[in-house]
Short mmCIF file of C-alpha atoms in Angstrom, two decimals:
data_model
loop_
_atom_site.label_atom_id
_atom_site.label_comp_id
_atom_site.label_asym_id
_atom_site.label_seq_id
_atom_site.Cartn_x
_atom_site.Cartn_y
_atom_site.Cartn_z
CA UNK A 28 27.25 7.24 -17.79
CA UNK A 29 27.09 3.97 -19.79
CA UNK A 30 25.36 0.83 -18.55
CA UNK A 31 28.66 -0.98 -18.34
CA UNK A 32 30.16 1.74 -16.22
CA UNK A 33 27.03 1.71 -14.05
CA UNK A 34 27.24 -2.04 -13.45
CA UNK A 35 30.96 -1.64 -12.73
CA UNK A 36 30.20 1.03 -10.20
CA UNK A 37 27.63 -1.21 -8.51
CA UNK A 38 30.09 -3.99 -8.48
CA UNK A 39 32.63 -1.64 -6.97
CA UNK A 40 30.25 -0.74 -4.21
CA UNK A 41 29.25 2.78 -5.37
CA UNK A 42 25.62 1.92 -4.80
CA UNK A 43 24.96 4.95 -2.58
CA UNK A 44 25.92 7.44 -5.34
CA UNK A 45 23.67 5.71 -7.85
CA UNK A 46 20.67 5.72 -5.51
CA UNK A 47 21.17 9.47 -5.11
CA UNK A 48 21.27 9.87 -8.88
CA UNK A 49 18.03 7.89 -9.30
CA UNK A 50 16.31 10.02 -6.68
CA UNK A 51 17.45 13.20 -8.44
CA UNK A 52 16.05 11.90 -11.71
CA UNK A 53 12.72 11.11 -10.06
CA UNK A 54 12.55 14.59 -8.54
CA UNK A 55 13.37 16.20 -11.88
CA UNK A 56 10.71 14.13 -13.61
CA UNK A 57 8.12 15.03 -10.96
CA UNK A 58 9.06 18.70 -11.31
CA UNK A 59 8.64 18.59 -15.09
CA UNK A 60 5.29 16.78 -14.82
CA UNK A 61 3.96 19.32 -12.31
CA UNK A 62 5.35 22.18 -14.41
CA UNK A 63 3.61 21.00 -17.58
CA UNK A 64 0.50 19.29 -16.21
CA UNK A 65 0.09 21.14 -12.89
CA UNK A 66 -3.01 23.05 -13.89
CA UNK A 67 -4.58 19.98 -15.43
CA UNK A 68 -3.96 17.97 -12.24
CA UNK A 69 -5.49 20.80 -10.22
CA UNK A 70 -8.47 20.90 -12.60
CA UNK A 71 -9.04 17.16 -12.17
CA UNK A 72 -8.82 17.49 -8.38
CA UNK A 73 -11.33 20.35 -8.43
CA UNK A 74 -13.65 18.33 -10.66
CA UNK A 75 -13.48 15.50 -8.13
CA UNK A 76 -14.43 17.91 -5.34
CA UNK A 77 -17.38 19.25 -7.36
CA UNK A 78 -18.41 15.68 -8.18
CA UNK A 79 -18.59 14.85 -4.47
CA UNK A 80 -20.77 17.90 -3.78
CA UNK A 81 -22.90 17.09 -6.81
CA UNK A 82 -23.72 13.66 -5.37
CA UNK A 83 -24.86 15.36 -2.17
CA UNK A 84 -26.90 17.92 -4.11
CA UNK A 85 -28.55 15.13 -6.08
CA UNK A 86 -29.46 13.31 -2.87
CA UNK A 87 -30.88 16.58 -1.46
CA UNK A 88 -32.88 17.20 -4.64
CA UNK A 89 -34.29 13.65 -4.50
CA UNK A 90 -35.14 14.05 -0.83
CA UNK A 91 -36.97 17.31 -1.60
CA UNK A 92 -38.97 15.69 -4.39
CA UNK A 93 -39.77 12.65 -2.28
CA UNK A 94 -40.96 14.78 0.67
CA UNK A 95 -43.08 16.98 -1.62
CA UNK A 96 -44.80 13.93 -3.14
CA UNK A 97 -45.37 12.15 0.17
CA UNK A 98 -46.72 15.32 1.87
CA UNK A 99 -49.14 15.95 -0.99
CA UNK A 100 -50.32 12.33 -0.76
CA UNK A 101 -50.70 12.52 3.02
CA UNK A 102 -52.45 15.89 3.28
CA UNK A 103 -54.21 16.28 -0.03
CA UNK A 104 -55.50 12.72 -0.48
CA UNK A 105 -55.36 13.00 -4.29
CA UNK A 106 -57.35 10.61 -6.41
CA UNK A 107 -54.47 10.20 -8.85
CA UNK A 108 -50.69 9.93 -8.47
CA UNK A 109 -49.25 13.45 -8.01
CA UNK A 110 -45.72 12.41 -9.14
CA UNK A 111 -45.94 13.50 -12.83
CA UNK A 112 -47.43 16.86 -11.83
CA UNK A 113 -44.73 17.40 -9.17
CA UNK A 114 -42.02 16.51 -11.67
CA UNK A 115 -43.47 18.98 -14.13
CA UNK A 116 -43.59 21.70 -11.46
CA UNK A 117 -39.98 21.06 -10.45
CA UNK A 118 -38.92 22.06 -13.95
CA UNK A 119 -40.94 25.27 -13.80
CA UNK A 120 -39.09 28.42 -14.94
CA UNK A 121 -39.80 32.10 -14.36
CA UNK A 122 -38.88 34.54 -17.11
CA UNK A 123 -37.92 37.98 -15.86
CA UNK A 124 -39.41 41.00 -17.62
CA UNK A 125 -37.30 42.70 -20.25
CA UNK A 126 -34.91 45.26 -18.77
CA UNK A 127 -33.97 47.05 -22.02
CA UNK A 128 -36.80 49.50 -21.40
CA UNK A 129 -36.90 49.87 -17.60
CA UNK A 130 -40.07 51.99 -17.64
CA UNK A 131 -42.75 50.14 -15.70
CA UNK A 132 -40.53 47.13 -15.01
CA UNK A 133 -41.76 46.85 -11.40
CA UNK A 134 -45.39 46.67 -12.52
CA UNK A 135 -44.51 44.01 -15.07
CA UNK A 136 -42.45 42.08 -12.52
CA UNK A 137 -45.32 42.23 -10.04
CA UNK A 138 -47.65 40.84 -12.67
CA UNK A 139 -45.31 37.94 -13.41
CA UNK A 140 -44.91 37.19 -9.68
CA UNK A 141 -48.68 37.26 -9.17
CA UNK A 142 -49.27 34.94 -12.13
CA UNK A 143 -46.59 32.56 -10.82
CA UNK A 144 -48.07 32.50 -7.31
CA UNK A 145 -51.55 31.91 -8.66
CA UNK A 146 -50.40 29.16 -11.02
CA UNK A 147 -48.37 27.36 -8.34
CA UNK A 148 -51.21 27.48 -5.82
CA UNK A 149 -53.67 26.34 -8.44
CA UNK A 150 -51.47 23.35 -9.30
CA UNK A 151 -51.18 22.46 -5.61
CA UNK A 152 -54.96 22.77 -5.21
CA UNK A 153 -55.45 20.32 -8.08
CA UNK A 154 -52.95 17.88 -6.58
CA UNK A 155 -54.27 18.19 -3.01
CA UNK A 156 -58.03 18.68 -3.20
CA UNK A 157 -58.54 17.81 0.50
CA UNK A 158 -56.07 20.43 1.79
CA UNK A 159 -57.39 23.53 3.57
CA UNK A 160 -56.05 27.04 2.91
CA UNK A 161 -53.27 26.80 5.54
CA UNK A 162 -52.11 23.39 4.30
CA UNK A 163 -52.29 24.65 0.73
CA UNK A 164 -49.90 27.50 1.54
CA UNK A 165 -47.54 25.15 3.38
CA UNK A 166 -47.57 22.66 0.50
CA UNK A 167 -46.80 25.49 -1.93
CA UNK A 168 -43.78 26.36 0.23
CA UNK A 169 -42.62 22.72 0.25
CA UNK A 170 -42.83 22.66 -3.54
CA UNK A 171 -40.93 25.95 -3.79
CA UNK A 172 -38.10 24.44 -1.72
CA UNK A 173 -38.03 21.27 -3.84
CA UNK A 174 -37.96 23.47 -6.94
CA UNK A 175 -35.04 25.51 -5.57
CA UNK A 176 -33.07 22.34 -4.74
CA UNK A 177 -33.69 21.05 -8.25
CA UNK A 178 -32.52 24.32 -9.81
CA UNK A 179 -29.35 24.43 -7.68
CA UNK A 180 -28.52 20.83 -8.58
CA UNK A 181 -29.03 21.49 -12.27
CA UNK A 182 -26.89 24.63 -12.33
CA UNK A 183 -23.99 22.95 -10.49
CA UNK A 184 -24.30 19.90 -12.77
CA UNK A 185 -24.21 22.20 -15.80
CA UNK A 186 -20.92 23.78 -14.73
CA UNK A 187 -19.47 20.42 -13.73
CA UNK A 188 -20.26 18.79 -17.07
CA UNK A 189 -19.18 21.87 -18.99
CA UNK A 190 -15.90 21.94 -17.07
CA UNK A 191 -15.37 18.24 -17.65
CA UNK A 192 -16.07 18.62 -21.35
CA UNK A 193 -13.82 21.63 -21.93
CA UNK A 194 -11.36 21.02 -19.05
CA UNK A 195 -11.39 24.80 -18.72
CA UNK A 196 -9.73 25.76 -15.46
CA UNK A 197 -11.72 28.97 -15.12
CA UNK A 198 -15.17 27.43 -15.65
CA UNK A 199 -14.41 24.85 -12.97
CA UNK A 200 -12.81 27.44 -10.68
CA UNK A 201 -15.97 29.58 -10.69
CA UNK A 202 -18.20 26.81 -9.36
CA UNK A 203 -15.52 25.42 -7.03
CA UNK A 204 -15.11 28.82 -5.36
CA UNK A 205 -18.85 29.19 -4.81
CA UNK A 206 -19.37 25.60 -3.71
CA UNK A 207 -19.18 26.16 0.10
CA UNK A 208 -21.88 28.85 -0.13
CA UNK A 209 -24.02 26.76 -2.47
CA UNK A 210 -23.82 23.76 -0.13
CA UNK A 211 -24.69 25.90 2.90
CA UNK A 212 -27.72 27.29 1.12
CA UNK A 213 -28.81 23.84 -0.07
CA UNK A 214 -28.54 22.41 3.44
CA UNK A 215 -30.72 25.29 4.65
CA UNK A 216 -33.29 24.38 2.00
CA UNK A 217 -33.27 20.74 3.10
CA UNK A 218 -33.87 21.82 6.71
CA UNK A 219 -36.66 24.10 5.49
CA UNK A 220 -38.50 21.05 4.12
CA UNK A 221 -39.19 19.78 7.63
CA UNK A 222 -40.34 23.22 8.87
CA UNK A 223 -42.68 23.70 5.91
CA UNK A 224 -44.05 20.16 6.09
CA UNK A 225 -44.90 20.47 9.79
CA UNK A 226 -45.90 24.14 9.63
CA UNK A 227 -43.26 25.33 12.11
CA UNK A 228 -42.32 29.03 12.28
CA UNK A 229 -39.12 29.82 10.39
CA UNK A 230 -36.43 32.45 11.02
CA UNK A 231 -37.76 34.65 8.21
CA UNK A 232 -41.04 34.94 10.12
CA UNK A 233 -39.56 36.92 12.99
CA UNK A 234 -41.00 40.19 11.62
CA UNK A 235 -44.42 38.57 11.36
CA UNK A 236 -44.05 37.28 14.94
CA UNK A 237 -43.36 40.82 16.21
CA UNK A 238 -46.49 42.07 14.43
CA UNK A 239 -48.53 39.10 15.70
CA UNK A 240 -47.56 39.86 19.31
CA UNK A 241 -48.54 43.50 18.83
CA UNK A 242 -51.90 42.80 17.19
CA UNK A 243 -53.02 39.85 19.34
CA UNK A 244 -56.56 40.28 20.68
CA UNK A 245 -57.41 43.20 18.34
CA UNK A 246 -59.78 43.22 15.44
CA UNK A 247 -58.17 42.40 12.10
CA UNK A 248 -59.18 43.11 8.55
CA UNK A 249 -57.81 42.02 5.20
CA UNK A 250 -56.06 44.99 3.57
CA UNK A 251 -54.28 43.38 0.62
CA UNK A 252 -53.97 39.87 -0.77
CA UNK A 253 -53.12 37.53 2.14
CA UNK A 254 -52.28 40.53 4.33
CA UNK A 255 -54.03 41.66 7.52
CA UNK A 256 -53.99 44.94 9.43
CA UNK A 257 -54.99 45.78 12.97
CA UNK A 258 -55.32 49.09 14.81
CA UNK A 259 -53.35 49.10 18.05
CA UNK A 260 -52.91 51.85 20.61
CA UNK A 261 -49.25 52.32 21.53
CA UNK A 262 -48.34 55.06 23.99
CA UNK A 263 -51.32 57.20 22.88
CA UNK A 264 -50.53 56.81 19.17
CA UNK A 265 -52.69 54.92 16.68
CA UNK A 266 -50.58 52.16 15.14
CA UNK A 267 -51.61 50.21 12.06
CA UNK A 268 -49.91 46.84 12.48
CA UNK A 269 -49.52 44.83 9.28
CA UNK A 270 -48.54 41.20 8.74
CA UNK A 271 -49.12 38.37 6.27
CA UNK A 272 -52.16 36.24 7.06
CA UNK A 273 -51.12 33.18 9.02
CA UNK A 274 -50.62 30.50 10.11
CA UNK A 275 -50.18 29.22 6.54
CA UNK A 276 -46.87 29.88 4.81
CA UNK A 277 -47.09 33.13 2.87
CA UNK A 278 -45.47 36.55 2.82
CA UNK A 279 -48.50 38.61 1.87
CA UNK A 280 -48.21 42.02 0.20
CA UNK A 281 -46.76 44.37 2.83
CA UNK A 282 -45.86 46.99 0.23
CA UNK A 283 -49.40 47.15 -1.10
CA UNK A 284 -50.80 47.25 2.46
CA UNK A 285 -48.57 50.19 3.51
CA UNK A 286 -49.44 52.00 0.28
CA UNK A 287 -53.16 51.56 0.86
CA UNK A 288 -53.04 52.83 4.44
CA UNK A 289 -50.98 55.86 3.42
CA UNK A 290 -53.40 56.61 0.58
CA UNK A 291 -56.39 56.14 2.94
CA UNK A 292 -54.84 58.56 5.45
CA UNK A 293 -53.72 60.89 2.62
CA UNK A 294 -50.18 60.76 3.91
CA UNK A 295 -51.03 61.82 7.47
CA UNK A 296 -48.73 59.21 9.00
CA UNK A 297 -45.91 60.29 11.30
CA UNK A 298 -43.69 57.22 10.95
CA UNK A 299 -43.41 53.87 9.16
CA UNK A 300 -41.54 51.12 11.00
CA UNK A 301 -40.69 47.93 9.14
CA UNK A 302 -39.49 44.89 11.09
CA UNK A 303 -37.72 42.15 9.20
CA UNK A 304 -35.10 39.44 9.51
CA UNK A 305 -31.68 40.34 8.14
CA UNK A 306 -28.77 38.12 7.26
CA UNK A 307 -26.07 38.41 9.87
CA UNK A 308 -22.41 38.68 9.05
CA UNK A 309 -20.07 36.00 10.42
CA UNK A 310 -19.18 36.98 13.96
CA UNK A 311 -22.48 38.72 14.64
CA UNK A 312 -24.91 37.23 17.15
CA UNK A 313 -28.14 35.55 16.04
CA UNK A 314 -31.15 37.45 17.34
CA UNK A 315 -29.24 40.73 17.60
CA UNK A 316 -31.55 43.70 16.94
CA UNK A 317 -30.32 46.67 14.93
CA UNK A 318 -31.99 49.83 13.70
CA UNK A 319 -31.77 51.69 10.45
CA UNK A 320 -33.63 53.74 7.90
CA UNK A 321 -35.27 52.61 4.67
CA UNK A 322 -37.67 49.94 3.52
CA UNK A 323 -36.51 46.68 5.08
CA UNK A 324 -38.30 44.33 2.71
CA UNK A 325 -36.53 41.51 0.92
CA UNK A 326 -37.67 39.59 -2.12
CA UNK A 327 -37.69 40.68 -5.75
CA UNK A 328 -38.16 44.37 -4.88
CA UNK A 329 -41.79 45.02 -5.79
CA UNK A 330 -42.95 45.70 -2.20
CA UNK A 331 -39.82 47.66 -1.38
CA UNK A 332 -40.36 49.88 -4.42
CA UNK A 333 -43.99 50.53 -3.49
CA UNK A 334 -43.09 51.55 0.07
CA UNK A 335 -40.25 53.82 -1.07
CA UNK A 336 -42.48 55.45 -3.68
CA UNK A 337 -45.39 56.17 -1.38
CA UNK A 338 -43.18 57.22 1.57
CA UNK A 339 -41.30 59.65 -0.68
CA UNK A 340 -44.58 60.95 -2.14
CA UNK A 341 -45.95 61.89 1.30
CA UNK A 342 -42.57 62.56 2.89
CA UNK A 343 -43.05 60.01 5.67
CA UNK A 344 -39.90 58.85 7.52
CA UNK A 345 -39.06 55.16 7.11
CA UNK A 346 -37.47 53.30 10.01
CA UNK A 347 -36.22 49.74 9.95
CA UNK A 348 -35.75 47.27 12.77
CA UNK A 349 -33.73 44.25 11.78
CA UNK A 350 -33.28 41.00 13.64
CA UNK A 351 -30.04 39.36 12.62
CA UNK A 352 -29.84 35.68 11.73
CA UNK A 353 -27.69 33.26 9.82
CA UNK A 354 -28.58 32.26 6.25
CA UNK A 355 -29.33 28.73 7.57
CA UNK A 356 -31.84 30.12 10.05
CA UNK A 357 -33.85 32.13 7.54
CA UNK A 358 -35.76 29.11 6.24
CA UNK A 359 -35.19 26.69 9.12
CA UNK A 360 -37.34 26.34 12.23
CA UNK A 361 -36.91 29.46 14.37
CA UNK A 362 -34.14 29.35 16.95
CA UNK A 363 -34.48 30.37 20.60
CA UNK A 364 -32.03 33.27 20.14
CA UNK A 365 -34.23 34.74 17.42
CA UNK A 366 -37.34 34.47 19.62
CA UNK A 367 -35.40 36.37 22.29
CA UNK A 368 -34.87 39.14 19.74
CA UNK A 369 -38.64 39.60 19.36
CA UNK A 370 -39.11 41.22 22.79
CA UNK A 371 -36.12 43.48 22.15
CA UNK A 372 -37.62 44.49 18.77
CA UNK A 373 -40.96 45.36 20.41
CA UNK A 374 -39.16 47.53 22.97
CA UNK A 375 -37.29 49.28 20.17
CA UNK A 376 -40.55 49.93 18.30
CA UNK A 377 -42.05 51.51 21.41
CA UNK A 378 -38.97 53.65 21.96
CA UNK A 379 -38.90 54.78 18.31
CA UNK A 380 -42.58 55.73 18.47
CA UNK A 381 -42.12 57.51 21.79
CA UNK A 382 -39.10 59.51 20.60
CA UNK A 383 -40.19 60.34 17.05
CA UNK A 384 -43.92 60.94 17.28
CA UNK A 385 -46.34 62.73 19.56
CA UNK A 386 -49.60 61.62 21.14
CA UNK A 387 -52.49 61.32 18.68
CA UNK A 388 -50.17 60.64 15.73
CA UNK A 389 -50.63 57.71 13.37
CA UNK A 390 -47.86 55.20 12.71
CA UNK A 391 -47.55 52.10 10.54
CA UNK A 392 -45.73 49.01 11.80
CA UNK A 393 -45.16 46.24 9.27
CA UNK A 394 -43.86 42.82 10.29
CA UNK A 395 -42.36 41.42 7.11
CA UNK A 396 -41.59 37.77 6.36
CA UNK A 397 -43.08 34.32 5.86
CA UNK A 398 -45.74 33.82 8.51
CA UNK A 399 -45.74 30.02 8.50
CA UNK A 400 -46.72 28.70 11.93
CA UNK A 401 -47.67 32.19 13.18
CA UNK A 402 -51.29 33.26 13.49
CA UNK A 403 -52.48 36.74 14.45
CA UNK B 222 -15.84 5.37 -9.09
CA UNK B 223 -18.51 5.83 -6.50
CA UNK B 224 -21.22 3.67 -5.03
CA UNK B 225 -24.40 5.28 -3.78
CA UNK B 226 -26.62 3.54 -1.30
CA UNK B 227 -29.67 5.60 -0.50
CA UNK B 228 -31.52 4.73 2.68
CA UNK B 229 -34.49 6.20 4.46
CA UNK B 230 -32.44 8.33 6.84
CA UNK B 231 -29.03 8.81 5.27
CA UNK B 232 -27.07 8.23 2.12
CA UNK B 233 -23.69 6.50 2.22
CA UNK B 234 -21.04 7.10 -0.38
CA UNK B 235 -18.10 4.67 -0.66
CA UNK B 236 -15.21 5.74 -2.91
CA UNK B 237 -13.94 2.45 -4.35
CA UNK B 238 -10.56 3.82 -5.53
CA UNK B 239 -9.72 5.10 -2.06
CA UNK B 240 -10.73 1.77 -0.51
CA UNK B 241 -8.41 -0.10 -2.87
CA UNK B 242 -5.49 2.26 -2.07
CA UNK B 243 -6.03 1.94 1.67
CA UNK B 244 -6.31 -1.86 1.48
CA UNK B 245 -3.08 -2.02 -0.57
CA UNK B 246 -1.38 0.18 2.06
CA UNK B 247 -2.65 -2.11 4.80
CA UNK B 248 -1.30 -5.24 3.09
CA UNK B 249 2.08 -3.60 2.36
CA UNK B 250 2.46 -2.41 5.93
CA UNK B 251 1.67 -5.90 7.22
CA UNK B 252 4.31 -7.43 4.92
CA UNK B 253 6.85 -4.76 5.95
CA UNK B 254 6.16 -5.45 9.62
CA UNK B 255 6.56 -9.17 9.11
CA UNK B 256 9.89 -8.73 7.28
CA UNK B 257 11.20 -6.27 9.89
CA UNK B 258 10.37 -8.62 12.79
CA UNK B 259 11.84 -11.63 11.02
CA UNK B 260 15.10 -9.87 10.19
CA UNK B 261 15.44 -8.49 13.73
CA UNK B 262 15.18 -12.01 15.10
CA UNK B 263 17.83 -13.42 12.79
CA UNK B 264 20.36 -10.53 12.76
CA UNK B 265 23.06 -9.58 15.17
CA UNK B 266 22.75 -6.84 17.84
CA UNK B 267 24.80 -4.32 15.84
CA UNK B 268 21.94 -3.87 13.27
CA UNK B 269 19.12 -3.83 15.79
CA UNK B 270 18.62 0.00 15.56
CA UNK B 271 17.71 -0.17 11.87
CA UNK B 272 15.24 -2.96 12.59
CA UNK B 273 13.56 -0.95 15.33
CA UNK B 274 13.11 1.97 12.92
CA UNK B 275 11.61 -0.41 10.35
CA UNK B 276 9.19 -1.88 12.89
CA UNK B 277 8.11 1.61 14.05
CA UNK B 278 7.48 2.72 10.45
CA UNK B 279 5.48 -0.42 9.62
CA UNK B 280 3.35 -0.13 12.76
CA UNK B 281 2.67 3.55 11.95
CA UNK B 282 1.60 2.69 8.40
CA UNK B 283 -0.57 -0.13 9.74
CA UNK B 284 -2.28 2.14 12.27
CA UNK B 285 -2.83 4.84 9.66
CA UNK B 286 -4.47 2.44 7.21
CA UNK B 287 -6.70 0.90 9.90
CA UNK B 288 -7.71 4.41 11.02
CA UNK B 289 -8.55 5.45 7.45
CA UNK B 290 -10.64 2.31 6.96
CA UNK B 291 -12.57 2.99 10.16
CA UNK B 292 -13.09 6.62 9.15
CA UNK B 293 -14.45 5.50 5.79
CA UNK B 294 -16.90 3.17 7.46
CA UNK B 295 -18.22 6.00 9.60
CA UNK B 296 -18.33 8.56 6.80
CA UNK B 297 -21.89 8.97 5.71
CA UNK B 298 -23.17 11.60 3.43
CA UNK B 299 -25.00 14.11 5.57
CA UNK B 300 -27.90 15.77 3.80
CA UNK B 301 -28.06 18.69 6.20
CA UNK B 302 -31.13 17.37 8.01
CA UNK B 303 -30.62 18.49 11.59
CA UNK B 304 -32.21 16.24 14.16
CA UNK B 305 -32.89 19.00 16.65
CA UNK B 306 -35.64 19.14 19.25
CA UNK B 307 -38.47 21.56 18.53
CA UNK B 308 -40.20 22.98 21.58
CA UNK B 309 -43.63 24.58 22.01
CA UNK B 310 -43.94 27.16 24.79
CA UNK B 311 -47.46 27.62 26.16
CA UNK B 312 -48.40 30.67 28.23
CA UNK B 313 -51.54 31.98 29.83
CA UNK B 314 -52.73 35.25 28.29
CA UNK B 315 -53.99 36.50 31.68
CA UNK B 316 -51.63 35.40 34.47
CA UNK B 317 -48.46 34.50 32.59
CA UNK B 318 -48.46 30.84 33.71
CA UNK B 319 -46.25 28.87 31.34
CA UNK B 320 -45.32 25.35 30.36
CA UNK B 321 -43.17 23.70 27.70
CA UNK B 322 -43.69 20.58 25.64
CA UNK B 323 -42.46 18.91 22.45
CA UNK B 324 -43.82 20.35 19.21
CA UNK B 325 -46.92 18.56 17.96
CA UNK B 326 -48.25 18.59 14.42
CA UNK B 327 -50.86 21.36 14.10
CA UNK B 328 -49.18 23.69 16.63
CA UNK B 329 -48.82 27.33 15.64
CA UNK B 330 -48.03 30.54 17.47
CA UNK B 331 -51.12 32.18 19.11
CA UNK B 332 -53.16 28.97 18.85
CA UNK B 333 -55.49 28.50 21.82
CA UNK B 334 -54.70 25.21 23.52
CA UNK B 335 -57.00 25.15 26.54
CA UNK B 336 -57.63 26.78 29.88
CA UNK B 337 -55.09 27.90 32.43
CA UNK B 338 -55.00 25.58 35.49
CA UNK B 339 -54.20 28.57 37.70
CA UNK B 340 -56.68 31.29 36.63
CA UNK B 341 -58.95 29.63 34.03
CA UNK B 342 -57.68 32.11 31.44
CA UNK B 343 -56.85 31.17 27.85
CA UNK B 344 -53.68 29.18 27.25
CA UNK B 345 -51.91 30.20 24.06
CA UNK B 346 -48.91 28.91 22.18
CA UNK B 347 -46.43 31.68 22.91
CA UNK B 348 -43.54 30.46 20.78
CA UNK B 349 -42.18 27.50 18.84
CA UNK B 350 -38.44 27.10 18.48
CA UNK B 351 -35.70 24.58 17.90
CA UNK B 352 -32.98 24.07 20.43
CA UNK B 353 -29.58 25.17 19.18
CA UNK B 354 -26.66 22.77 19.00
CA UNK B 355 -23.81 25.24 19.35
CA UNK B 356 -24.30 27.03 22.61
CA UNK B 357 -21.50 28.44 24.73
CA UNK B 358 -19.07 28.51 21.82
CA UNK B 359 -17.24 31.79 22.02
CA UNK B 360 -15.42 33.30 19.05
CA UNK B 361 -12.15 35.20 19.46
CA UNK B 362 -13.36 38.25 17.56
#
């Protein structure tokens, strides 16, 4: 249609037809643009979404750093500014042992973990000379959280910048898909900062709380690094109750402790019960107690390996009692529902002992988890 | 483009592009409303239906833009810091007498905090927990 004809049509009053034609052209153009540039538009929108989350992650990272510095200043009364040392620690990296030759990898991993723990605590001790042992452990936990927030921020930023640089849909898609989980975890870490700063019990410590209730009022002795054991009489059976030494924030060495008791008793143990917090699935109730078999010990796997090895060596049955909780609750201040699960877990322990052992037998009960805010 | 204002308690993030778009929408809806009202006052009754539709559309756009602006003002960037109450439960180891108070710095489970007013036994911190926000919410499955 020529311009002259178009103007004639308008003059003749065929305006309605022409408007329809213009709208069709616009639709066609939009269709072509979406067809050709659809993925790119989607990529840009995803990048915007990641950018928004990245701003929040950065704010969380800064908050973590700021809390770590102010807590060290408040508790440790350092003579010099701890900021450069904290900044250096936040960039700390752990290098996993080589997996090409898996022989002895657990021993090597344990060594690296021990060196890391020692180094971190030593750094905190230098920064906070006035802090006592409990405060030292809590400060180490605060720094660990700040370090985790920094690492998360840096990884997300890496994928964001890489995606922006390459405009690769699949690089951006990977991080965008994981973003809700990453944000949930980061928010849990931010909440953990308060718990660790104030020394409040966290959800992960529910196993330690069960053990603490069982061993209260009994004599305790140190059995492994930062780990205590107590002999308790339950229903005519001798129970060795193990937990990390509290109330400072640490997880102790439950694997080493169980191994030592089994070696001491030359395997004459009727049952090992491990109590730990377990991540609940969506729809499950927080504080729900479930039973199972196996070594219920989280973390890098060193303690779990030791328990499995020694239990298999002496053919001792392994029972697990798990208290379910959300991923947010694991490192946040303990919730009422989880506390309610403690009594239920103790009842289950007693029932398991009653049903699976006889009077005079020896059992081991290990309460696994971070014992911050829980003494014994 | 984004502006970050970091405060002591919360961080606010204001997207400038979105603000500009919403402000433009607000101005356009005001102009459209003005034109629709003016034409309805000058026209004859036969065209009044079209004017009413125009006024309704302009008022809707105006309300939407005002709502978006208010939402943006309220939108702060939550850092996940829950402001929940943390409670310390104290119980007597002998008679079971119990009391509850706010968490205080230095509290830990099994810490001895004095003597029982009922039996002179030892008062211990029995538990420390935070009060949950989402109680009574029942899932379908």
